DNA sequence: TTCCATGTTCCGCA
DNA sequence: TTGCGGAACATGGA
């Protein structure tokens, strides 16, 4: 689930449910998800405080409480659950109990996620967020300029651009008819613009769909990630390969 | 039983 | 210096 659009959806969910309630207790059920901040510090910094503000940068969610920011990274299988009654979720790793009796659980089956504290929400070491209004085509061109290697690798490099993962990198290249292994240096100015615009359109569209609880459009590659499947755009054949260490799907017939 | 999985990091090699 | 392949991490589902 968690690439940029999913984390944005988590951020809105967090903001909708968990702001301005006093944190009565912080329960760390599995300390393996903790980052730098140990359990004692996490509890000390957050107990008795309220979350007042939520932000997102790339795949990181930040929630302000007291004088610190809680940072959540959802790894491969992270999720949030806000609930009032009933049992804690099966894969809950950290749970915030609020004074009004409700709970917010950070769930993560595979434990690749991170719960940590940060002085500020300026994610260090990360590139710009593609949906940041200050991030323009000229900035994107600048990022590509001194780079070599495959375009898909670049899109997935969080230190270059933060938020695109395996699925949305594939989707962006699928919709711009560009082969994932094409060298960055080989792309035309028109193709670079197409990638920039298409990537942002896809991210916004998926966020919008998540909000309305709807599936992504049927002609997205996302729903056809299977070797030998029929391409929903040109009727060609979906192929599978590996780029940047990740399983990559693309249309053998219309991506060049 | 075997393979695969939306992420990140670290190591070795070119 | 840059980039890439591979492995590791942990666990469940097909």
CSV table of C-alpha atoms (C1' of nucleotides) in Angstrom, one decimal:
chain,number,residue,atom,x,y,z
A,1,UNK,CA,0.0,0.0,0.0
A,2,UNK,CA,2.3,2.8,1.1
A,3,UNK,CA,3.8,5.0,-1.6
A,4,UNK,CA,3.1,8.7,-1.8
A,5,UNK,CA,-0.7,8.6,-2.5
A,6,UNK,CA,-1.3,6.0,0.3
A,7,UNK,CA,0.8,8.0,2.8
A,8,UNK,CA,-1.1,11.1,1.8
A,9,UNK,CA,-4.3,9.2,2.5
A,10,UNK,CA,-2.9,8.1,5.9
A,11,UNK,CA,-2.0,11.7,6.7
A,12,UNK,CA,-5.6,12.9,6.0
A,13,UNK,CA,-7.0,10.0,8.0
A,14,UNK,CA,-4.7,10.9,10.9
A,15,UNK,CA,-5.7,14.5,10.7
A,16,UNK,CA,-9.4,13.7,10.5
A,17,UNK,CA,-9.5,11.4,13.5
A,18,UNK,CA,-6.6,11.9,15.9
A,19,UNK,CA,-5.9,15.7,16.2
A,20,UNK,CA,-6.6,17.6,19.4
A,21,UNK,CA,-7.1,14.7,21.8
A,22,UNK,CA,-4.9,14.3,24.8
A,23,UNK,CA,-2.7,11.2,24.6
A,24,UNK,CA,-3.2,9.2,27.8
A,25,UNK,CA,-0.8,6.4,27.0
A,26,UNK,CA,1.6,5.2,24.4
A,27,UNK,CA,1.9,1.5,24.0
A,28,UNK,CA,4.9,0.0,22.2
A,29,UNK,CA,3.9,-3.6,21.4
A,30,UNK,CA,6.9,-4.3,19.3
A,31,UNK,CA,10.0,-2.2,19.7
A,32,UNK,CA,11.5,-3.4,16.4
A,33,UNK,CA,9.6,-0.6,14.6
A,34,UNK,CA,11.2,2.1,16.7
A,35,UNK,CA,13.8,4.3,15.0
A,36,UNK,CA,16.4,6.4,16.9
A,37,UNK,CA,14.0,7.2,19.7
A,38,UNK,CA,13.7,4.5,22.3
A,39,UNK,CA,10.5,3.5,23.9
A,40,UNK,CA,11.1,5.6,27.1
A,41,UNK,CA,11.7,8.8,25.2
A,42,UNK,CA,8.7,8.2,22.9
A,43,UNK,CA,6.5,7.8,25.9
A,44,UNK,CA,8.0,10.8,27.8
A,45,UNK,CA,7.7,13.1,24.8
A,46,UNK,CA,4.2,12.3,23.8
A,47,UNK,CA,2.2,11.3,26.9
A,48,UNK,CA,-0.1,14.1,28.0
A,49,UNK,CA,0.3,16.0,24.7
A,50,UNK,CA,-2.0,16.4,21.7
A,51,UNK,CA,-1.3,16.0,18.0
A,52,UNK,CA,-1.9,19.4,16.5
A,53,UNK,CA,-0.8,19.2,12.9
A,54,UNK,CA,0.0,16.6,10.3
A,55,UNK,CA,2.4,16.8,7.3
A,56,UNK,CA,3.8,14.5,4.7
A,57,UNK,CA,7.0,14.5,2.8
A,58,UNK,CA,7.5,11.7,0.4
A,59,UNK,CA,6.5,8.5,2.2
A,60,UNK,CA,7.0,10.0,5.6
A,61,UNK,CA,4.1,11.2,7.8
A,62,UNK,CA,4.9,13.8,10.5
A,63,UNK,CA,2.5,14.7,13.4
A,64,UNK,CA,3.3,17.6,15.7
A,65,UNK,CA,2.8,17.1,19.4
A,66,UNK,CA,4.2,19.3,22.2
A,67,UNK,CA,7.6,20.4,21.0
A,68,UNK,CA,8.4,17.4,18.8
A,69,UNK,CA,7.3,15.7,15.7
A,70,UNK,CA,6.2,12.0,15.5
A,71,UNK,CA,7.6,10.5,12.3
A,72,UNK,CA,5.9,7.5,10.7
A,73,UNK,CA,7.2,5.5,7.8
A,74,UNK,CA,5.0,2.7,6.6
A,75,UNK,CA,7.5,0.4,5.0
A,76,UNK,CA,5.8,-2.2,2.8
A,77,UNK,CA,2.8,-3.1,5.0
A,78,UNK,CA,2.3,-0.2,7.3
A,79,UNK,CA,-1.2,1.1,8.0
A,80,UNK,CA,-3.2,3.2,10.5
A,81,UNK,CA,-6.3,2.2,12.4
A,82,UNK,CA,-8.4,4.6,14.5
A,83,UNK,CA,-11.0,2.8,16.7
A,84,UNK,CA,-13.0,3.1,19.8
A,85,UNK,CA,-14.2,-0.3,20.8
A,86,UNK,CA,-13.0,-3.8,20.2
A,87,UNK,CA,-9.7,-5.5,20.1
A,88,UNK,CA,-6.4,-4.0,19.0
A,89,UNK,CA,-5.6,-4.8,15.4
A,90,UNK,CA,-3.6,-8.0,14.9
A,91,UNK,CA,-0.5,-6.3,13.6
A,92,UNK,CA,-0.6,-3.2,15.8
A,93,UNK,CA,3.0,-2.3,16.8
A,94,UNK,CA,2.5,1.1,18.5
A,95,UNK,CA,-0.8,2.3,19.9
A,96,UNK,CA,-1.7,5.8,21.0
A,97,UNK,CA,-4.6,5.7,23.6
A,98,UNK,CA,-6.5,8.9,23.9
A,99,UNK,CA,-8.2,10.2,27.0
A,100,UNK,CA,-11.6,10.0,25.3
A,101,UNK,CA,-11.2,6.2,25.0
A,102,UNK,CA,-10.3,6.0,21.3
A,103,UNK,CA,-7.1,4.6,19.9
A,104,UNK,CA,-4.8,5.1,17.0
A,105,UNK,CA,-2.8,2.1,16.0
A,106,UNK,CA,0.3,1.9,13.8
A,107,UNK,CA,0.1,-1.5,12.2
A,108,UNK,CA,2.9,-3.2,10.3
A,109,UNK,CA,2.8,-6.8,9.5
A,110,UNK,CA,6.3,-7.1,8.0
A,111,UNK,CA,8.0,-4.6,10.4
A,112,UNK,CA,9.8,-2.6,7.8
A,113,UNK,CA,8.1,0.6,9.0
A,114,UNK,CA,9.5,3.1,11.4
A,115,UNK,CA,8.0,5.0,14.3
A,116,UNK,CA,10.4,7.8,15.4
A,117,UNK,CA,10.7,11.3,16.7
A,118,UNK,CA,12.1,14.3,14.8
A,119,UNK,CA,12.9,17.9,15.8
A,120,UNK,CA,11.4,19.2,12.6
A,121,UNK,CA,9.5,17.8,9.6
A,122,UNK,CA,12.2,18.6,7.1
A,123,UNK,CA,13.1,15.1,6.2
A,124,UNK,CA,16.8,15.1,5.9
A,125,UNK,CA,18.4,13.3,3.0
A,126,UNK,CA,15.2,13.3,1.0
A,127,UNK,CA,14.7,14.9,-2.4
A,128,UNK,CA,11.7,17.3,-3.1
A,129,UNK,CA,8.2,15.9,-2.8
A,130,UNK,CA,6.7,15.7,-6.3
A,131,UNK,CA,3.4,17.3,-5.2
A,132,UNK,CA,5.0,20.2,-3.4
A,133,UNK,CA,3.6,23.3,-5.2
A,134,UNK,CA,7.1,24.8,-5.2
A,135,UNK,CA,8.5,21.8,-7.2
A,136,UNK,CA,8.4,22.8,-10.9
A,137,UNK,CA,9.3,21.3,-14.2
A,138,UNK,CA,12.5,23.3,-14.2
A,139,UNK,CA,13.5,21.8,-10.9
A,140,UNK,CA,12.8,18.3,-12.2
A,141,UNK,CA,14.9,19.0,-15.3
A,142,UNK,CA,17.7,20.1,-13.0
A,143,UNK,CA,17.5,16.8,-11.0
A,144,UNK,CA,17.9,14.8,-14.2
A,145,UNK,CA,20.7,16.8,-15.7
A,146,UNK,CA,23.7,15.3,-14.1
A,147,UNK,CA,22.4,11.8,-13.8
A,148,UNK,CA,22.9,8.6,-15.8
A,149,UNK,CA,21.3,5.3,-15.4
A,150,UNK,CA,17.8,4.1,-15.9
A,151,UNK,CA,14.9,6.5,-15.6
A,152,UNK,CA,13.0,4.1,-13.3
A,153,UNK,CA,15.9,3.9,-10.9
A,154,UNK,CA,16.0,7.7,-10.7
A,155,UNK,CA,12.2,8.0,-10.1
A,156,UNK,CA,12.5,5.5,-7.2
A,157,UNK,CA,15.6,7.2,-5.6
A,158,UNK,CA,14.2,8.9,-2.5
A,159,UNK,CA,17.2,11.2,-2.2
A,160,UNK,CA,16.4,12.6,-5.7
A,161,UNK,CA,12.6,12.7,-5.5
A,162,UNK,CA,10.7,11.5,-2.5
A,163,UNK,CA,7.6,9.5,-2.6
A,164,UNK,CA,7.6,7.4,-5.8
A,165,UNK,CA,7.9,3.6,-5.3
A,166,UNK,CA,7.9,0.6,-7.5
A,167,UNK,CA,4.2,0.8,-8.5
A,168,UNK,CA,4.0,4.5,-9.3
A,169,UNK,CA,7.4,4.5,-11.1
A,170,UNK,CA,6.0,1.8,-13.4
A,171,UNK,CA,2.7,3.5,-13.8
A,172,UNK,CA,4.3,6.8,-14.8
A,173,UNK,CA,6.5,5.2,-17.4
A,174,UNK,CA,3.6,3.1,-18.7
A,175,UNK,CA,1.5,6.2,-19.2
A,176,UNK,CA,4.2,8.1,-20.9
A,177,UNK,CA,5.2,5.2,-23.2
A,178,UNK,CA,8.7,5.2,-22.0
A,179,UNK,CA,10.7,1.9,-21.3
A,180,UNK,CA,11.8,1.7,-17.6
A,181,UNK,CA,15.4,1.0,-18.6
A,182,UNK,CA,15.8,4.0,-20.9
A,183,UNK,CA,18.8,6.0,-19.8
A,184,UNK,CA,18.0,9.4,-18.3
A,185,UNK,CA,20.5,11.0,-20.6
A,186,UNK,CA,18.6,9.6,-23.6
A,187,UNK,CA,15.3,11.3,-22.8
A,188,UNK,CA,14.1,14.2,-24.9
A,189,UNK,CA,12.9,17.5,-23.4
A,190,UNK,CA,9.3,16.5,-24.4
A,191,UNK,CA,9.6,13.2,-22.6
A,192,UNK,CA,11.0,14.7,-19.5
A,193,UNK,CA,8.0,17.1,-19.4
A,194,UNK,CA,5.6,14.2,-20.0
A,195,UNK,CA,7.1,12.3,-17.1
A,196,UNK,CA,6.9,15.3,-14.8
A,197,UNK,CA,3.3,16.1,-15.7
A,198,UNK,CA,2.1,12.5,-15.8
A,199,UNK,CA,3.7,11.5,-12.5
A,200,UNK,CA,1.9,14.4,-10.8
A,201,UNK,CA,-1.4,13.8,-12.5
A,202,UNK,CA,-1.3,10.1,-11.5
A,203,UNK,CA,-0.5,10.9,-7.8
A,204,UNK,CA,-3.3,13.4,-7.5
A,205,UNK,CA,-5.8,11.2,-9.3
A,206,UNK,CA,-5.0,8.2,-7.0
A,207,UNK,CA,-5.3,10.4,-3.9
A,208,UNK,CA,-8.7,11.6,-5.2
A,209,UNK,CA,-9.8,8.0,-5.8
A,210,UNK,CA,-8.6,6.9,-2.3
A,211,UNK,CA,-10.6,9.8,-0.8
A,212,UNK,CA,-13.8,8.6,-2.5
A,213,UNK,CA,-13.0,5.0,-1.8
A,214,UNK,CA,-12.8,4.1,-5.5
A,215,UNK,CA,-10.6,1.9,-7.5
A,216,UNK,CA,-7.9,3.5,-9.8
A,217,UNK,CA,-8.9,3.8,-13.4
A,218,UNK,CA,-9.2,0.5,-15.3
A,219,UNK,CA,-6.7,1.5,-17.9
A,220,UNK,CA,-3.9,2.0,-15.3
A,221,UNK,CA,-1.1,-0.5,-15.4
A,222,UNK,CA,-1.7,-0.9,-11.6
A,223,UNK,CA,-4.6,-3.3,-12.2
A,224,UNK,CA,-2.7,-5.3,-14.9
A,225,UNK,CA,0.6,-6.2,-13.2
A,226,UNK,CA,0.9,-9.7,-14.5
A,227,UNK,CA,3.3,-11.2,-17.1
A,228,UNK,CA,1.4,-11.9,-20.3
A,229,UNK,CA,-1.6,-9.8,-19.4
A,230,UNK,CA,-3.2,-7.6,-22.1
A,231,UNK,CA,-2.2,-4.0,-22.2
A,232,UNK,CA,-5.3,-1.9,-21.4
A,233,UNK,CA,-4.0,0.9,-23.6
A,234,UNK,CA,-2.8,-0.7,-26.8
A,235,UNK,CA,-3.8,-4.3,-26.6
A,236,UNK,CA,-0.2,-5.4,-26.5
A,237,UNK,CA,1.4,-7.7,-24.0
A,238,UNK,CA,2.6,-6.9,-20.5
A,239,UNK,CA,6.2,-8.0,-19.9
A,240,UNK,CA,8.1,-8.5,-16.7
A,241,UNK,CA,11.7,-7.6,-15.9
A,242,UNK,CA,13.9,-6.4,-13.0
A,243,UNK,CA,15.0,-2.8,-12.6
A,244,UNK,CA,16.7,-1.3,-9.5
A,245,UNK,CA,16.2,-4.6,-7.8
A,246,UNK,CA,12.4,-4.5,-8.2
A,247,UNK,CA,10.0,-6.5,-10.3
A,248,UNK,CA,9.0,-4.2,-13.2
A,249,UNK,CA,6.0,-4.5,-15.5
A,250,UNK,CA,5.7,-2.6,-18.7
A,251,UNK,CA,4.0,-3.0,-22.1
A,252,UNK,CA,6.3,-4.7,-24.5
A,253,UNK,CA,4.5,-3.0,-27.4
A,254,UNK,CA,4.0,0.6,-26.6
A,255,UNK,CA,6.9,1.5,-24.2
A,256,UNK,CA,10.1,2.2,-26.0
B,1,DT,C1',6.9,-26.2,0.2
B,2,DT,C1',8.3,-22.5,-2.7
B,3,DC,C1',8.1,-18.0,-4.4
B,4,DC,C1',6.8,-13.4,-4.1
B,5,DA,C1',5.8,-8.9,-2.0
B,6,DT,C1',4.0,-1.4,-2.2
B,7,DG,C1',10.7,-0.2,1.3
B,8,DT,C1',15.4,0.9,2.9
B,9,DT,C1',20.2,0.0,3.7
B,10,DC,C1',24.7,-1.8,3.2
B,11,DC,C1',28.5,-4.1,0.7
B,12,DG,C1',31.3,-5.1,-3.2
B,13,DC,C1',32.4,-4.3,-7.9
B,14,DA,C1',32.8,-1.7,-12.3
C,1,DT,C1',31.9,9.6,-8.2
C,2,DT,C1',28.1,7.2,-9.8
C,3,DG,C1',25.4,3.4,-10.5
C,4,DC,C1',24.1,-1.3,-10.2
C,5,DG,C1',23.4,-6.2,-8.5
C,6,DG,C1',22.7,-8.8,-4.6
C,7,DA,C1',21.6,-9.7,0.1
C,8,DA,C1',19.5,-8.8,4.4
C,9,DC,C1',15.6,-7.5,7.3
C,10,DA,C1',10.5,-10.1,8.9
C,11,DT,C1',6.3,-12.2,7.8
C,12,DG,C1',2.1,-13.8,5.5
C,13,DG,C1',-0.4,-15.1,1.4
C,14,DA,C1',-0.9,-17.5,-3.1
